[in-house]
mmCIF file of C-alpha atoms and ligand atoms in Angstrom:
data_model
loop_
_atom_site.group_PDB
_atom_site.id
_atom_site.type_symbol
_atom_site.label_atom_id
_atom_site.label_comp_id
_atom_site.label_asym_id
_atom_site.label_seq_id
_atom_site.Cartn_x
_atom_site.Cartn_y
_atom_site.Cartn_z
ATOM 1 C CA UNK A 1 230.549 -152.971 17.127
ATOM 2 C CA UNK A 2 233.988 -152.010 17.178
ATOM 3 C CA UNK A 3 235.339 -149.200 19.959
ATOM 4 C CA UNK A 4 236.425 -145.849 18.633
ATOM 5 C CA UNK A 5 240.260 -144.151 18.785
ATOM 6 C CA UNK A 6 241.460 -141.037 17.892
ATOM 7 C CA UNK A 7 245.276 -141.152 16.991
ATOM 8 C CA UNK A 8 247.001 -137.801 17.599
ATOM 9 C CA UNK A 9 249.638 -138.471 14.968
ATOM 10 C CA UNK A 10 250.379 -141.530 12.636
ATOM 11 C CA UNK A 11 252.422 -144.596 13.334
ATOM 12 C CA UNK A 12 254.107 -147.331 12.158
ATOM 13 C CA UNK A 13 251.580 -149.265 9.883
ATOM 14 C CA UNK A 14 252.285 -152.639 11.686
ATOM 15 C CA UNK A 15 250.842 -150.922 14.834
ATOM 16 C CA UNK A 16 247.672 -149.307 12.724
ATOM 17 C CA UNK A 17 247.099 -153.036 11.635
ATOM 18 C CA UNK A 18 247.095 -154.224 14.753
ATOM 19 C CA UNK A 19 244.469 -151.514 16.230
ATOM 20 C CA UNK A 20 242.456 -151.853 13.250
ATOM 21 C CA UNK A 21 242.394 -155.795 14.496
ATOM 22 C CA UNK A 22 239.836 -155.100 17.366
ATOM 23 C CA UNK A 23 238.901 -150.850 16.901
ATOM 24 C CA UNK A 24 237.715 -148.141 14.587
ATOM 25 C CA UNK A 25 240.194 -145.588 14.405
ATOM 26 C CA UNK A 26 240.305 -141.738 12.917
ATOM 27 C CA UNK A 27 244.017 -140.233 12.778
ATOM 28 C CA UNK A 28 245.078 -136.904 12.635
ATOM 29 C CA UNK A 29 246.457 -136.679 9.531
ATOM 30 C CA UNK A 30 249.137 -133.634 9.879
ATOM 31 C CA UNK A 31 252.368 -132.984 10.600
ATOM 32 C CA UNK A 32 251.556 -130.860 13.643
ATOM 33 C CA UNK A 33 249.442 -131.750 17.078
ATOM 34 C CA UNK A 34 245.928 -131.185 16.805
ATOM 35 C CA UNK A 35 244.473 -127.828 18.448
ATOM 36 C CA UNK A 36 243.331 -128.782 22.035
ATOM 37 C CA UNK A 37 239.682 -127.734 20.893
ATOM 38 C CA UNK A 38 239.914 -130.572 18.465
ATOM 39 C CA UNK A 39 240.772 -133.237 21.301
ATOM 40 C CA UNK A 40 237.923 -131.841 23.048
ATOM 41 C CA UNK A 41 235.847 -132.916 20.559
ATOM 42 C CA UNK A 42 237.483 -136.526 20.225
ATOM 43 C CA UNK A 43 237.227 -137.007 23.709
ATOM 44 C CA UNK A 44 233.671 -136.700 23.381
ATOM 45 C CA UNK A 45 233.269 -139.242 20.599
ATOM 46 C CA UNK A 46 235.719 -141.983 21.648
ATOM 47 C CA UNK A 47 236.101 -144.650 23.761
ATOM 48 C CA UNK A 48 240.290 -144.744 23.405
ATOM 49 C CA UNK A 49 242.462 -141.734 22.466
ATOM 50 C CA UNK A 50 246.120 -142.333 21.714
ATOM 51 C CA UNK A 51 248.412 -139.597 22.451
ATOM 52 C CA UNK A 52 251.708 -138.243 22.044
ATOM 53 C CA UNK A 53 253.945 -135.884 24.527
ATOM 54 C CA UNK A 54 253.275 -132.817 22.425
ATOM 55 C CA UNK A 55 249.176 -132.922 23.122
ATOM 56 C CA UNK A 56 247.792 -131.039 25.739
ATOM 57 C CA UNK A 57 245.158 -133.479 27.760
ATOM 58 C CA UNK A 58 244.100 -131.057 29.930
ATOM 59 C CA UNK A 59 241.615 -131.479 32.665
ATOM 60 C CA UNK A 60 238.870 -129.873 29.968
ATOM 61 C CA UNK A 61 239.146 -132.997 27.530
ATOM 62 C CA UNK A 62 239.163 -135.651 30.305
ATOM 63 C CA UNK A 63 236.414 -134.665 31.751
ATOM 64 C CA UNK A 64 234.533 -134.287 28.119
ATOM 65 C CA UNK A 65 235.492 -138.028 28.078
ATOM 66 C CA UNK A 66 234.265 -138.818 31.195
ATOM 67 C CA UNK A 67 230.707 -137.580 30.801
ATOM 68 C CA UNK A 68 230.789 -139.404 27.439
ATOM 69 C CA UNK A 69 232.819 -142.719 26.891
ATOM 70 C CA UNK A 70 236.706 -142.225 26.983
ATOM 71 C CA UNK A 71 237.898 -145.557 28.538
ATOM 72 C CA UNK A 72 241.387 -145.248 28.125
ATOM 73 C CA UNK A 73 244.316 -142.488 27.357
ATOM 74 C CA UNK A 74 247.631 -144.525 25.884
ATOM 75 C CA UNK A 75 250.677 -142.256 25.231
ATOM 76 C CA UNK A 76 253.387 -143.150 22.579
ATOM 77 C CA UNK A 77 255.932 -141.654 25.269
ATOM 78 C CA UNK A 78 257.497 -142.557 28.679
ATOM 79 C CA UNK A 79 257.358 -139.176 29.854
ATOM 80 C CA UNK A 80 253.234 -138.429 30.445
ATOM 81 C CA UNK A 81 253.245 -133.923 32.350
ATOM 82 C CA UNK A 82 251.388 -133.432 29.623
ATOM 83 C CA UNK A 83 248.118 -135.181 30.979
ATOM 84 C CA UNK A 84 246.517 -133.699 33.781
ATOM 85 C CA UNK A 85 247.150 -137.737 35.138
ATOM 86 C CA UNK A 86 245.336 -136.374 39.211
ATOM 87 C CA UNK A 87 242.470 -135.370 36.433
ATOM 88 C CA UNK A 88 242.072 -138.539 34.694
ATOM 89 C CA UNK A 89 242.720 -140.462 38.000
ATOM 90 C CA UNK A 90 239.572 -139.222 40.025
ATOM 91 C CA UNK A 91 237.933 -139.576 36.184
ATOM 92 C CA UNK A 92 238.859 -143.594 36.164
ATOM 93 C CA UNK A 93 240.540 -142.999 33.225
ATOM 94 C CA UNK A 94 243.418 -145.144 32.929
ATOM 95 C CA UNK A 95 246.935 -143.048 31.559
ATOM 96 C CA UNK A 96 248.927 -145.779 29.683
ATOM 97 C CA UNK A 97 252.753 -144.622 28.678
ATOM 98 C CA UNK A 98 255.771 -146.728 27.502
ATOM 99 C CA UNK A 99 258.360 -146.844 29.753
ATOM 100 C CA UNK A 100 261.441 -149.335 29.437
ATOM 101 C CA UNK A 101 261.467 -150.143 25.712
ATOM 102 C CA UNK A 102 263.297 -146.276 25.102
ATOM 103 C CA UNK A 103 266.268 -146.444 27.867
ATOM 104 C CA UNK A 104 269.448 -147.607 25.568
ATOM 105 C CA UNK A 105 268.101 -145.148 22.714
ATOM 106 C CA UNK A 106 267.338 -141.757 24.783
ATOM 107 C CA UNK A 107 270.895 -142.780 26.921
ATOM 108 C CA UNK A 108 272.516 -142.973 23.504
ATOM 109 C CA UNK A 109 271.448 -139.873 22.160
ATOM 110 C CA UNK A 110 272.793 -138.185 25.820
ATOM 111 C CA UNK A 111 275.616 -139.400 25.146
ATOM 112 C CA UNK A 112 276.181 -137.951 21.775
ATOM 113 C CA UNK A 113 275.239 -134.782 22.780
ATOM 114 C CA UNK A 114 277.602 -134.917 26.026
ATOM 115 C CA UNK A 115 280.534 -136.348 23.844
ATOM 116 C CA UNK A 116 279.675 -133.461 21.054
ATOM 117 C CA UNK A 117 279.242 -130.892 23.510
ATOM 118 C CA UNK A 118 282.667 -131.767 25.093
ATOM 119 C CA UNK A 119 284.454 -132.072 22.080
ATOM 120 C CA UNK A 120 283.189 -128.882 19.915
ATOM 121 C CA UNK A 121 281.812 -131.729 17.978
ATOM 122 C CA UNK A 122 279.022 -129.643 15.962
ATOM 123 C CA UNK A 123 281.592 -126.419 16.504
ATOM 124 C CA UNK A 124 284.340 -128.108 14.453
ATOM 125 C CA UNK A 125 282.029 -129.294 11.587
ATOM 126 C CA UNK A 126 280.387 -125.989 11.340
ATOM 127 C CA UNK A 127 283.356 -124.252 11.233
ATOM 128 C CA UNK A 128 284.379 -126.845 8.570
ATOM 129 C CA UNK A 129 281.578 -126.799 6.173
ATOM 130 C CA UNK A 130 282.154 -122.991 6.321
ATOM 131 C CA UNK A 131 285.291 -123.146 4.537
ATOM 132 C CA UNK A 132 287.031 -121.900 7.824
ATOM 133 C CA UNK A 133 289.496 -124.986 8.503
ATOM 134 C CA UNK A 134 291.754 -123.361 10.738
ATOM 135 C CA UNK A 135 295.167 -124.965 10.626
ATOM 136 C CA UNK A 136 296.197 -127.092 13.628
ATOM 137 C CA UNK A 137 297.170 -124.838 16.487
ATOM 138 C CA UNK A 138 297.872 -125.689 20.381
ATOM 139 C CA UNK A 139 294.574 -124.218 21.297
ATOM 140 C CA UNK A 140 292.320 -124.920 18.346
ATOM 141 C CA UNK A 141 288.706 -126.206 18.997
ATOM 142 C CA UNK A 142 290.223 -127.275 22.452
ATOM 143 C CA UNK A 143 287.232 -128.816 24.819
ATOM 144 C CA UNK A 144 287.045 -131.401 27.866
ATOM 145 C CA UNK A 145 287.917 -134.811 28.609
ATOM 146 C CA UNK A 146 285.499 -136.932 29.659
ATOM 147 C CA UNK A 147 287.552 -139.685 30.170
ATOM 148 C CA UNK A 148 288.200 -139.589 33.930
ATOM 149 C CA UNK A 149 285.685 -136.294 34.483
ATOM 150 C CA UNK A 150 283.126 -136.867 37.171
ATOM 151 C CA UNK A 151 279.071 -137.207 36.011
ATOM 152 C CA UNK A 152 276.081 -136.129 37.725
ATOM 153 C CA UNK A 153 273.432 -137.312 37.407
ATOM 154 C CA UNK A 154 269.841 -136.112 38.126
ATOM 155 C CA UNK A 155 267.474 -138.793 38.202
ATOM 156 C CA UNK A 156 268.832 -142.511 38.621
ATOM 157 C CA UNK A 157 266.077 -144.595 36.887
ATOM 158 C CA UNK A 158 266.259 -146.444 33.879
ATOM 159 C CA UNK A 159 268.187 -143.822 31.614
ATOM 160 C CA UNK A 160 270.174 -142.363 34.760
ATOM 161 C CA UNK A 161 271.360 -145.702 35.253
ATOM 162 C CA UNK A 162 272.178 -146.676 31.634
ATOM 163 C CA UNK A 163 273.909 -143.381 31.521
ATOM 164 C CA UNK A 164 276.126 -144.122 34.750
ATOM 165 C CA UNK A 165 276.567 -147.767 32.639
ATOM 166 C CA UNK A 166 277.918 -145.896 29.905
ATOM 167 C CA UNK A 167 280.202 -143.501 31.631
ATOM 168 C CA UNK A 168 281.928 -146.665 33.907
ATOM 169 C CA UNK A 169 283.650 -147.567 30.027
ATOM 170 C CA UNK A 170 284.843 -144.107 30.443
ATOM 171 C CA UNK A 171 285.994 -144.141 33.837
ATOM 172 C CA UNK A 172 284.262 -141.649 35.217
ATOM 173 C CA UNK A 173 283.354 -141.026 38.753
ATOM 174 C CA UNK A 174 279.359 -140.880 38.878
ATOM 175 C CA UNK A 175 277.168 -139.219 41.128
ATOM 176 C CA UNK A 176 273.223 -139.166 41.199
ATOM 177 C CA UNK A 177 270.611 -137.421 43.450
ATOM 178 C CA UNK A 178 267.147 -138.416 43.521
ATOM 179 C CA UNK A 179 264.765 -139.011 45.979
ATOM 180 C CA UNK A 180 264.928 -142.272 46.913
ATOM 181 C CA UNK A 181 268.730 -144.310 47.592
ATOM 182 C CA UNK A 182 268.872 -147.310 45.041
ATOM 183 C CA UNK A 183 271.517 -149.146 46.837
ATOM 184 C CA UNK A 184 271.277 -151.864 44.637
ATOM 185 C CA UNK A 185 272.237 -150.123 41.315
ATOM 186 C CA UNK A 186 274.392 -147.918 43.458
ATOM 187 C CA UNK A 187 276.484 -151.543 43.645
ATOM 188 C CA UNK A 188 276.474 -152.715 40.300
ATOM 189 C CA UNK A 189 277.038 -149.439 38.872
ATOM 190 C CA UNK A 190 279.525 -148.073 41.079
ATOM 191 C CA UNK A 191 277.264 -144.586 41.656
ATOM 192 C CA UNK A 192 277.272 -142.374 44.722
ATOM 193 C CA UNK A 193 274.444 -140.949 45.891
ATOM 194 C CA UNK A 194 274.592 -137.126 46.830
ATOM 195 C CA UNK A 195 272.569 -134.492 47.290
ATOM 196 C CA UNK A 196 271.929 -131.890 44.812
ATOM 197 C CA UNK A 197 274.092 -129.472 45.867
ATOM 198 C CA UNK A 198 277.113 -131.961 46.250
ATOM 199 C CA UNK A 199 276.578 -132.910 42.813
ATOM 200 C CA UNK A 200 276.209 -129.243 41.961
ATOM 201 C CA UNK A 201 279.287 -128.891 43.099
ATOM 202 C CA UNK A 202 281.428 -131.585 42.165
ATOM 203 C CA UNK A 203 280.040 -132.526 38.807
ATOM 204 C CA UNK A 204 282.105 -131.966 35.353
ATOM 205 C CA UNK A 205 279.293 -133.027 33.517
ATOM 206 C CA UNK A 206 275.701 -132.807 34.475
ATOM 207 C CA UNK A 207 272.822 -134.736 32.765
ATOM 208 C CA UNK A 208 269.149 -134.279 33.615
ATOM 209 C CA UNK A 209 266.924 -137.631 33.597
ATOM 210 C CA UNK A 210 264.330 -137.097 35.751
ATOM 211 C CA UNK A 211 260.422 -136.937 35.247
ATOM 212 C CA UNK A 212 259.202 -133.311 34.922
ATOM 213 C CA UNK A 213 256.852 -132.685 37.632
ATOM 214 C CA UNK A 214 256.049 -129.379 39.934
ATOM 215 C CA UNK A 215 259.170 -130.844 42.049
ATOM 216 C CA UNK A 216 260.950 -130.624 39.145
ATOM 217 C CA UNK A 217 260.027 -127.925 37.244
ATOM 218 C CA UNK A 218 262.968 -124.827 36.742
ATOM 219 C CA UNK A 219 264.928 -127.265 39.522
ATOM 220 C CA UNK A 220 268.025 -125.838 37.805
ATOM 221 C CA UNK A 221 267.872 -121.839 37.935
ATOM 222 C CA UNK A 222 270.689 -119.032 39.235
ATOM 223 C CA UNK A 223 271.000 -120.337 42.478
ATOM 224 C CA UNK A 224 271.784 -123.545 41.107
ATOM 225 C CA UNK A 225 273.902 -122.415 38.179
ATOM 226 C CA UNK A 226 276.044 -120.822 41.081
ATOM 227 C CA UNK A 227 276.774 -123.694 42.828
ATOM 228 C CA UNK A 228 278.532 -125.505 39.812
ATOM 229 C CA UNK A 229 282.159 -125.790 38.536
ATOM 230 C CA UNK A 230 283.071 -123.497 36.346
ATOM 231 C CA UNK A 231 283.519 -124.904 33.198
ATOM 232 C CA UNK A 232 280.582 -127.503 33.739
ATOM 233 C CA UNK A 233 278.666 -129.391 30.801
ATOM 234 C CA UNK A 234 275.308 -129.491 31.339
ATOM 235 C CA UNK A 235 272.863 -131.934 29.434
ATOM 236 C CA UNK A 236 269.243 -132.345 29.044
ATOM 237 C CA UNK A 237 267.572 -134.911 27.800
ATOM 238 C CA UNK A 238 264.214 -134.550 29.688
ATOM 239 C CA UNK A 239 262.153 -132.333 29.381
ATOM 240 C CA UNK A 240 262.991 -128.859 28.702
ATOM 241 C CA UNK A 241 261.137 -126.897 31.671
ATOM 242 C CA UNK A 242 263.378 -128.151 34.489
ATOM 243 C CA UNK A 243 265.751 -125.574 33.091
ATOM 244 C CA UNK A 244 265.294 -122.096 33.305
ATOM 245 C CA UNK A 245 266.638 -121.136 29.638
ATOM 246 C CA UNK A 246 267.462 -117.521 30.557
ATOM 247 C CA UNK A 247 269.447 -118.476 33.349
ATOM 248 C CA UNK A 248 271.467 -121.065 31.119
ATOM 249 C CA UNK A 249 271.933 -118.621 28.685
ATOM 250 C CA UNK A 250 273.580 -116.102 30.879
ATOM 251 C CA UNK A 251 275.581 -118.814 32.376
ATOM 252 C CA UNK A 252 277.105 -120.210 28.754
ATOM 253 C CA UNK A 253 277.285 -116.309 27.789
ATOM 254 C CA UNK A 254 279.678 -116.025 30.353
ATOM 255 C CA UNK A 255 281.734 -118.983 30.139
ATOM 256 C CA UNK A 256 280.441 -120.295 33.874
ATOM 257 C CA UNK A 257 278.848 -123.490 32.087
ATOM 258 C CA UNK A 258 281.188 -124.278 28.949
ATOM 259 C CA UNK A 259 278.840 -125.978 26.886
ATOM 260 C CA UNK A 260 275.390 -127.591 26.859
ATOM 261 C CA UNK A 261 273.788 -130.847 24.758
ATOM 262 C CA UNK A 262 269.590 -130.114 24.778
ATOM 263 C CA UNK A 263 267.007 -132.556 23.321
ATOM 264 C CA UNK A 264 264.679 -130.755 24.626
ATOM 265 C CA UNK A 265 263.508 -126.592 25.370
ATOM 266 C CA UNK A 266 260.738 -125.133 26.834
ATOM 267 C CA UNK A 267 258.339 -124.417 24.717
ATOM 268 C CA UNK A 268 259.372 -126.966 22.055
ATOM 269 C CA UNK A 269 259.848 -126.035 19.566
ATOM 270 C CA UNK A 270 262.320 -123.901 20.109
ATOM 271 C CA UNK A 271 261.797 -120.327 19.032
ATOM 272 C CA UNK A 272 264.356 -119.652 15.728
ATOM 273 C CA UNK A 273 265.012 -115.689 17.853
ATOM 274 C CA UNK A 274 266.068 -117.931 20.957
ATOM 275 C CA UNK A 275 269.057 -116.733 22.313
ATOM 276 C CA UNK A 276 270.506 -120.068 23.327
ATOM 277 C CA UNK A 277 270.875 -120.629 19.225
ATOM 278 C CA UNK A 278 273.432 -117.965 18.959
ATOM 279 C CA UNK A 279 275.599 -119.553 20.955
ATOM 280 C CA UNK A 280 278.102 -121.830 19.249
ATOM 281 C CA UNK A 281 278.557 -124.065 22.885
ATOM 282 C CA UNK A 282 274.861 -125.191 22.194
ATOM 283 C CA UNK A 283 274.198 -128.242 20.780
ATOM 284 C CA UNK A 284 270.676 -128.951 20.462
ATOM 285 C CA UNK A 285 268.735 -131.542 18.616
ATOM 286 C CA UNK A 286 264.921 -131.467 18.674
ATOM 287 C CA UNK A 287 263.723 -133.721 21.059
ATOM 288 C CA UNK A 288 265.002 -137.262 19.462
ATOM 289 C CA UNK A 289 265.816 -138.864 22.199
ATOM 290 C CA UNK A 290 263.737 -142.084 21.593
ATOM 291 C CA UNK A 291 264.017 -141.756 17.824
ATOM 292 C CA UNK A 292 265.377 -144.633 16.206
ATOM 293 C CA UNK A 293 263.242 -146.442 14.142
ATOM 294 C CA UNK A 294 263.172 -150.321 16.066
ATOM 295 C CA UNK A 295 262.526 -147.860 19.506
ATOM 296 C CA UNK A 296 259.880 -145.992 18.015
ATOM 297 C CA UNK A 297 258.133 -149.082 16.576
ATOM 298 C CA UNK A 298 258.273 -150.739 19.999
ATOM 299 C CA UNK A 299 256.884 -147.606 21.529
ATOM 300 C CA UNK A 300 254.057 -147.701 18.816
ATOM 301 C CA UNK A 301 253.544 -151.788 19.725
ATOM 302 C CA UNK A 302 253.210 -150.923 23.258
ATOM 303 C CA UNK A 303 250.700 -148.202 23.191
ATOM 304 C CA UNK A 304 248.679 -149.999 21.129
ATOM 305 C CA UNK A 305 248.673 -152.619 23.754
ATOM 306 C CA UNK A 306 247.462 -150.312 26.613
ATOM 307 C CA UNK A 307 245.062 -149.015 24.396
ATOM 308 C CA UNK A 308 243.386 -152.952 23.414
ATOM 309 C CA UNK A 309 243.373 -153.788 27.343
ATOM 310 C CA UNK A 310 241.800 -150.088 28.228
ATOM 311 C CA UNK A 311 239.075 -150.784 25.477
ATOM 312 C CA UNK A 312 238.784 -154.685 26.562
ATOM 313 C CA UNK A 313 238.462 -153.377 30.395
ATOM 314 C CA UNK A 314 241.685 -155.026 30.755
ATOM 315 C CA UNK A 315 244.502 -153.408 33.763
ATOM 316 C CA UNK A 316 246.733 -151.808 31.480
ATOM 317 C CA UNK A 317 250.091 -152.905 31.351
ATOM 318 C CA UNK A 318 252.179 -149.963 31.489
ATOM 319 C CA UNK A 319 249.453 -147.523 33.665
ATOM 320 C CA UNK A 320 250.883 -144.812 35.299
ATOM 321 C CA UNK A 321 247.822 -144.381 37.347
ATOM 322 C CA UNK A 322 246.711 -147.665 38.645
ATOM 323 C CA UNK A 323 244.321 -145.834 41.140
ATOM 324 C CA UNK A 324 242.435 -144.736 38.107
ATOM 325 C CA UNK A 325 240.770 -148.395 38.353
ATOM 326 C CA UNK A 326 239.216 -147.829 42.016
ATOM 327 C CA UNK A 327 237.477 -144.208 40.827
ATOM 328 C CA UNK A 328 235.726 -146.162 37.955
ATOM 329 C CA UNK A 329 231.565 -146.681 38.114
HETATM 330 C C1 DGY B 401 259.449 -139.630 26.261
HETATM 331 O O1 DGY B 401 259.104 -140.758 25.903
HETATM 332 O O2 DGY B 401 258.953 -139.065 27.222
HETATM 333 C C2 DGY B 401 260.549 -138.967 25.486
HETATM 334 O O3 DGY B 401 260.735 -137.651 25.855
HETATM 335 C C3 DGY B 401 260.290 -139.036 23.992
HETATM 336 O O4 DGY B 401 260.273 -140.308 23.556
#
């Protein structure tokens, strides 16, 4: 008999064909996540549940599957603080995500966002489609280079790093914190490593691309805010609670940071009475960061793939908790 998994959204049909090659699978069929009393109830009747960043797989579902069947939780993202992993580690439940495949794609979209939020990009075409073209003037719609600015970054893995690739064809300066040193991409991408504050400090442009963990959760608040240039640009691509919104808000209200690019808010979505939206520095696009169409299919392939080895009691290939495998019965 063919294993059982519950899809928390649709995907691509060439991934649904290849699931339906070796399980039985129910999908949620609307546009929003499903209620976490509903994954409760999956996890309880499945032997495979794949997931996406927006479902809450708290400790109260894993262990549901635990005393039942759940083999194997696959999510369609990179990014998995949405999974109570420590949970599904001491459960044996393998967490699959999809790391890699969505590096050029989310980089790309941080880019348009810095290069839109330094340029009054969305500004100018608002102010356009409003019938207010104001004639050219010395000071009109007036941002920052980026040519030649300094970028922080926050995080130096795979999208840090194809962020810093980026910004070497713009001659900029880059700096990155993180934990660890990486002298190796340090070398080939002519990156300095700093500490926070430094880059704080000495950044024109700031752009977020680290996981969101308690470490890293409202890492950038007053304090922080303080320590920047005046006049920063500040970009977040990852997730939205490493940010505290208020503080941001007061900071672009007053000029301190000059603009910001968001994919991503805390909550998501973002509420329409947010104050960040009646700011015209803000540009903010709702979480598409991986979405373009070849990425997303690739990200559909692969958590299929976790998914067939977690069923087949296979390692699975992209696991962010390998431990998982020594806590299983
Ligand atoms: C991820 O994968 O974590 C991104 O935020 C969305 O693709």
């Amino acid at each position: 008999m063919k294993k059982k998994v519950f899809l928390t959204r649709s995907i691509f049909p060439e991934a649904i064909e290849r699931l339906l090659q070796f399980a039985e699978i129910e999908v949620w069929s609307e546009n929003c996540p499903p209620p976490v009393e509903v994954l409760i109830q999956k996890a309880a009747e499945v032997d495979g549940m794949l997931t996406m960043l927006t479902d809450p797989i708290n400790a109260n579902v894993i262990h549901i599957g635990k005393q039942n069947h759940l083999k194997v939780i696959s999510q369609m993202a990179v990014g998995f603080d949405n999974i109570d992993v420590p949970s599904a580690t001491s459960a044996g439940i393998p967490v699959g995500n999809t790391p890699g495949v969505l590096t050029e794609t989310t980089a790309d979209l941080a880019w348009a966002l810095l290069m839109a939020a330094a340029r009054r990009v969305v500004e100018g075409n608002n102010e356009v489609h409003q019938g207010i073209w104001r004639p050219w003037g010395p000071d009109v719609m007036c941002g920052r280079d980026v040519y030649g600015a300094t970028l922080g970054l926050i995080g130096f893995g795979r999208i840090g790093q194809a962020m810093a690739a980026r910004a070497k064809g713009f001659n900029m300066k880059v700096l990155y914190t993180q934990r660890h040193r990486d002298l190796d991409a340090e070398k080939k991408l002519g990156a300095n490593f700093v500490t926070l504050i430094d880059l704080l400090q000495q950044s024109d442009f700031i752009s977020l691309h680290a996981y969101l963990s308690p470490e890293t959760k409202g890492m950038i608040g007053a304090s922080q805010f303080e320590e920047m240039k005046p006049g920063v640009i500040l970009i977040n691509t990852a997730r939205g609670a490493m940010i505290d919104q208020e503080a941001l808000y007061q900071n672009l209200l007053a000029g301190r940071v000059a603009a910001a690019g968001l994919d991503v808010s805390d909550p998501e979505p973002i509420s329409k009475d947010s104050p960040l939206l009646s700011l015209p520095n803000v540009v903010i696009t709702p979480h598409i960061g991986s979405a373009s169409i070849q990425t997303r299919k690739r990200m559909a392939m692969m958590t299929v793939g976790n998914i067939e080895a977690g069923l087949t009691g296979n390692p699975l290939p992209y696991c962010v908790n390998p431990e998982a495998y020594s806590n299983r019965k």
